[in-house]
Short mmCIF file of C-alpha atoms in Angstrom, two decimals:
data_model
loop_
_atom_site.label_atom_id
_atom_site.label_comp_id
_atom_site.label_asym_id
_atom_site.label_seq_id
_atom_site.Cartn_x
_atom_site.Cartn_y
_atom_site.Cartn_z
CA UNK A 1 123.84 97.44 125.51
CA UNK A 2 125.39 94.86 123.19
CA UNK A 3 123.10 92.79 120.95
CA UNK A 4 124.01 89.63 122.90
CA UNK A 5 122.74 91.25 126.11
CA UNK A 6 119.32 92.15 124.73
CA UNK A 7 116.17 90.33 125.61
CA UNK A 8 114.03 89.32 122.67
CA UNK A 9 111.67 92.25 123.18
CA UNK A 10 112.69 95.69 121.92
CA UNK A 11 111.23 99.12 122.47
CA UNK A 12 110.60 100.35 118.93
CA UNK A 13 110.31 103.99 117.89
CA UNK A 14 109.10 104.80 114.39
CA UNK A 15 110.20 107.94 112.55
CA UNK A 16 107.76 108.51 109.71
CA UNK A 17 104.07 107.63 109.57
CA UNK A 18 103.70 107.30 105.81
CA UNK A 19 102.60 104.06 104.20
CA UNK A 20 105.58 101.97 105.29
CA UNK A 21 106.54 102.84 108.88
CA UNK A 22 103.25 102.10 110.67
CA UNK A 23 102.84 98.80 108.81
CA UNK A 24 106.32 97.57 109.73
CA UNK A 25 105.76 98.84 113.25
CA UNK A 26 102.55 96.85 113.49
CA UNK A 27 104.35 93.76 112.19
CA UNK A 28 107.03 94.15 114.87
CA UNK A 29 104.35 94.68 117.50
CA UNK A 30 102.66 91.47 116.37
CA UNK A 31 106.02 89.75 116.86
CA UNK A 32 106.08 90.83 120.50
CA UNK A 33 108.04 94.09 120.42
CA UNK A 34 106.78 97.21 122.17
CA UNK A 35 106.00 100.38 120.23
CA UNK A 36 107.24 103.27 122.35
CA UNK A 37 106.06 105.97 119.96
CA UNK A 38 105.83 107.30 116.44
CA UNK A 39 106.57 110.64 114.81
CA UNK A 40 103.74 112.03 112.70
CA UNK A 41 103.15 115.56 111.47
CA UNK A 42 100.23 115.70 109.06
CA UNK A 43 96.65 114.83 109.96
CA UNK A 44 96.78 111.93 107.52
CA UNK A 45 99.92 110.48 109.11
CA UNK A 46 98.45 110.87 112.59
CA UNK A 47 95.29 109.09 111.51
CA UNK A 48 97.34 106.30 109.93
CA UNK A 49 99.42 105.91 113.06
CA UNK A 50 96.29 105.72 115.23
CA UNK A 51 94.77 103.02 113.04
CA UNK A 52 97.89 100.89 112.59
CA UNK A 53 99.49 101.53 116.00
CA UNK A 54 96.57 102.17 118.37
CA UNK A 55 97.64 103.76 121.62
CA UNK A 56 101.18 104.54 120.48
CA UNK A 57 102.07 108.09 121.55
CA UNK A 58 102.94 110.72 118.95
CA UNK A 59 106.36 112.01 120.01
CA UNK A 60 108.93 114.53 118.79
CA UNK A 61 111.79 112.78 117.01
CA UNK A 62 114.50 113.52 119.63
CA UNK A 63 112.31 112.13 122.44
CA UNK A 64 111.40 109.14 120.31
CA UNK A 65 115.07 108.33 119.69
CA UNK A 66 115.89 108.75 123.38
CA UNK A 67 113.24 106.20 124.41
CA UNK A 68 113.91 103.55 121.76
CA UNK A 69 116.15 100.51 121.59
CA UNK A 70 115.29 100.11 117.90
CA UNK A 71 114.65 103.20 115.78
CA UNK A 72 112.85 102.42 112.53
CA UNK A 73 113.27 105.25 110.03
CA UNK A 74 110.73 105.21 107.19
CA UNK A 75 111.03 108.62 105.55
CA UNK A 76 111.52 109.62 101.90
CA UNK A 77 114.99 108.68 100.73
CA UNK A 78 115.96 112.29 100.01
CA UNK A 79 115.37 113.20 103.67
CA UNK A 80 117.31 110.31 105.21
CA UNK A 81 120.96 111.52 105.21
CA UNK A 82 120.11 114.94 106.67
CA UNK A 83 117.89 113.39 109.35
CA UNK A 84 120.61 111.00 110.48
CA UNK A 85 123.27 113.73 110.47
CA UNK A 86 121.04 116.19 112.28
CA UNK A 87 120.34 113.75 115.11
CA UNK A 88 124.08 113.00 115.32
CA UNK A 89 124.86 116.70 115.67
CA UNK A 90 122.48 117.00 118.61
CA UNK A 91 123.88 113.89 120.31
CA UNK A 92 120.57 112.02 120.09
CA UNK A 93 121.95 108.63 119.06
CA UNK A 94 122.87 106.14 121.80
CA UNK A 95 125.52 103.48 122.22
CA UNK A 96 124.25 100.05 121.14
CA UNK A 97 121.02 101.43 119.69
CA UNK A 98 119.65 99.61 116.66
CA UNK A 99 118.82 101.99 113.82
CA UNK A 100 117.04 100.66 110.75
CA UNK A 101 116.06 102.52 107.60
CA UNK A 102 113.83 101.39 104.73
CA UNK A 103 115.25 103.41 101.80
CA UNK A 104 116.06 101.11 98.86
CA UNK A 105 119.07 102.98 97.49
CA UNK A 106 121.02 103.33 100.73
CA UNK A 107 122.88 100.68 102.66
CA UNK A 108 124.39 100.95 106.12
CA UNK A 109 126.93 103.61 105.09
CA UNK A 110 124.24 106.29 105.24
CA UNK A 111 124.55 105.99 109.03
CA UNK A 112 128.19 107.16 108.92
CA UNK A 113 127.40 110.32 110.90
CA UNK A 114 125.86 108.22 113.68
CA UNK A 115 128.47 105.47 113.84
CA UNK A 116 130.63 107.50 116.20
CA UNK A 117 127.84 107.30 118.78
CA UNK A 118 128.00 103.51 118.65
CA UNK A 119 124.73 102.76 116.88
CA UNK A 120 124.12 99.45 115.12
CA UNK A 121 123.22 100.31 111.49
CA UNK A 122 120.73 98.20 109.53
CA UNK A 123 119.32 98.80 106.05
CA UNK A 124 116.13 96.82 105.41
CA UNK A 125 113.87 97.42 102.41
CA UNK A 126 110.69 95.39 101.76
CA UNK A 127 110.23 94.76 98.04
CA UNK A 128 106.51 95.51 98.16
CA UNK A 129 104.15 98.31 97.20
CA UNK A 130 102.40 99.57 100.35
CA UNK A 131 98.88 100.88 100.86
CA UNK A 132 99.54 101.92 104.47
CA UNK A 133 96.64 99.79 105.72
CA UNK A 134 96.18 96.49 107.52
CA UNK A 135 96.00 94.80 104.10
CA UNK A 136 99.78 95.15 103.94
CA UNK A 137 100.32 93.01 107.04
CA UNK A 138 99.09 89.90 105.24
CA UNK A 139 101.11 90.82 102.15
CA UNK A 140 104.33 90.97 104.18
CA UNK A 141 104.23 87.19 104.56
CA UNK A 142 106.79 85.86 102.12
CA UNK A 143 107.82 89.32 100.87
CA UNK A 144 111.54 89.59 100.23
CA UNK A 145 113.47 92.28 102.11
CA UNK A 146 116.80 93.62 100.90
CA UNK A 147 119.13 93.51 103.89
CA UNK A 148 122.44 95.35 104.17
CA UNK A 149 124.46 95.63 107.37
CA UNK A 150 127.99 95.12 108.71
CA UNK A 151 128.73 91.39 108.80
CA UNK A 152 128.76 91.02 112.63
CA UNK A 153 125.23 92.43 112.94
CA UNK A 154 123.73 91.08 109.73
CA UNK A 155 121.92 88.30 111.67
CA UNK A 156 120.06 90.98 113.65
CA UNK A 157 118.64 92.50 110.49
CA UNK A 158 117.76 89.07 109.12
CA UNK A 159 116.00 88.11 112.35
CA UNK A 160 113.91 91.29 112.34
CA UNK A 161 112.82 90.57 108.76
CA UNK A 162 111.78 87.03 109.68
CA UNK A 163 109.83 88.39 112.66
CA UNK A 164 107.92 90.67 110.29
CA UNK A 165 107.04 87.64 108.16
CA UNK A 166 109.48 88.39 105.36
CA UNK A 167 112.34 86.65 103.61
CA UNK A 168 115.75 88.37 103.95
CA UNK A 169 117.90 88.77 100.85
CA UNK A 170 121.42 90.07 101.42
CA UNK A 171 122.36 92.96 99.13
CA UNK A 172 125.92 94.29 99.24
CA UNK A 173 126.48 97.93 100.10
CA UNK A 174 127.83 98.71 96.62
CA UNK A 175 124.82 97.05 94.98
CA UNK A 176 122.10 99.08 96.68
CA UNK A 177 121.79 101.65 93.83
CA UNK A 178 121.25 98.86 91.30
CA UNK A 179 118.72 97.22 93.61
CA UNK A 180 116.87 100.52 93.98
CA UNK A 181 116.80 100.96 90.21
CA UNK A 182 115.30 97.50 89.78
CA UNK A 183 112.60 98.24 92.36
CA UNK A 184 111.79 101.60 90.80
CA UNK A 185 111.64 100.12 87.31
CA UNK A 186 109.29 97.32 88.33
CA UNK A 187 107.02 99.62 90.32
CA UNK A 188 106.84 102.54 87.90
CA UNK A 189 106.50 100.61 84.67
CA UNK A 190 103.93 98.11 85.95
CA UNK A 191 101.73 100.92 87.25
CA UNK A 192 102.15 103.07 84.14
CA UNK A 193 101.36 100.21 81.77
CA UNK A 194 98.17 99.28 83.61
CA UNK A 195 97.07 102.91 83.71
CA UNK A 196 97.71 103.30 79.97
CA UNK A 197 95.87 100.12 79.06
CA UNK A 198 92.92 101.03 81.28
CA UNK A 199 92.75 104.44 79.64
CA UNK A 200 92.59 102.89 76.17
CA UNK A 201 89.74 100.60 77.21
CA UNK A 202 87.85 103.45 78.84
CA UNK A 203 88.19 105.46 75.62
CA UNK A 204 86.34 102.77 73.66
CA UNK A 205 83.59 102.50 76.25
CA UNK A 206 84.65 99.45 78.23
CA UNK A 207 83.24 99.62 81.76
CA UNK A 208 85.46 98.72 84.72
CA UNK A 209 88.58 98.16 82.63
CA UNK A 210 90.47 96.97 85.70
CA UNK A 211 88.33 93.85 85.87
CA UNK A 212 88.97 93.18 82.19
CA UNK A 213 92.72 93.64 82.53
CA UNK A 214 93.22 91.81 85.83
CA UNK A 215 93.44 88.21 84.50
CA UNK A 216 95.57 89.31 81.56
CA UNK A 217 98.02 91.33 83.64
CA UNK A 218 98.30 88.74 86.38
CA UNK A 219 98.96 85.90 83.95
CA UNK A 220 101.48 87.97 81.98
CA UNK A 221 103.31 88.96 85.15
CA UNK A 222 103.32 85.39 86.48
CA UNK A 223 104.77 84.14 83.18
CA UNK A 224 107.47 86.83 83.26
CA UNK A 225 108.30 86.03 86.90
CA UNK A 226 108.51 82.34 86.09
CA UNK A 227 111.05 83.10 83.37
CA UNK A 228 113.03 85.09 85.96
CA UNK A 229 113.03 82.19 88.40
CA UNK A 230 110.04 83.13 90.52
CA UNK A 231 106.27 83.11 90.46
CA UNK A 232 104.01 80.33 89.25
CA UNK A 233 105.38 78.39 86.26
CA UNK A 234 103.09 78.46 83.21
CA UNK A 235 101.09 75.29 82.62
#
């Protein structure tokens, strides 16, 4: 089925029930799409899927792909190429099927093994740190998503981002590694610095160091973001 022939409502299958997949699935469900199933292996992932996607069946990946018009793949980046290639080898992918992954460092080219089956490849990464809970649904509003896709289908990826409450930002295929490095740097360093500062305060007997650091860190980050063209400008 060509994109122009689709109704607005898609049957969505989610591969991966970590912190990201169920949240994005819930956002798509809130936008009117139907969740046909989710893959989940561990007890924790099954519990998360039940909370975020109540009633969605837990399905084996091949069956999930077979049933879905849109396959959302939210697995660790290192697992993504082999997963796509493995499903291509078994003939699981379908003509006209939308396939979307959330790995920051990969664009649409990671779907090369599946392109022969006629899939529509979309790379969509939300620039947000996830908890895997309903708290994330509110945080998606206004979050920027890096979007990479072939030009003819780029509007599909952008529309899906808007439906999830986000703001699409086009990132070229060749620029995905640099984008991923920026995301990793911001996430790792901000967490490490807060942990280090909290440890120093704990060592001198300060109770609840997080409450002490919160106004300082937030104001420092806002000032830095304002200098970078975002955030709240300093007064």
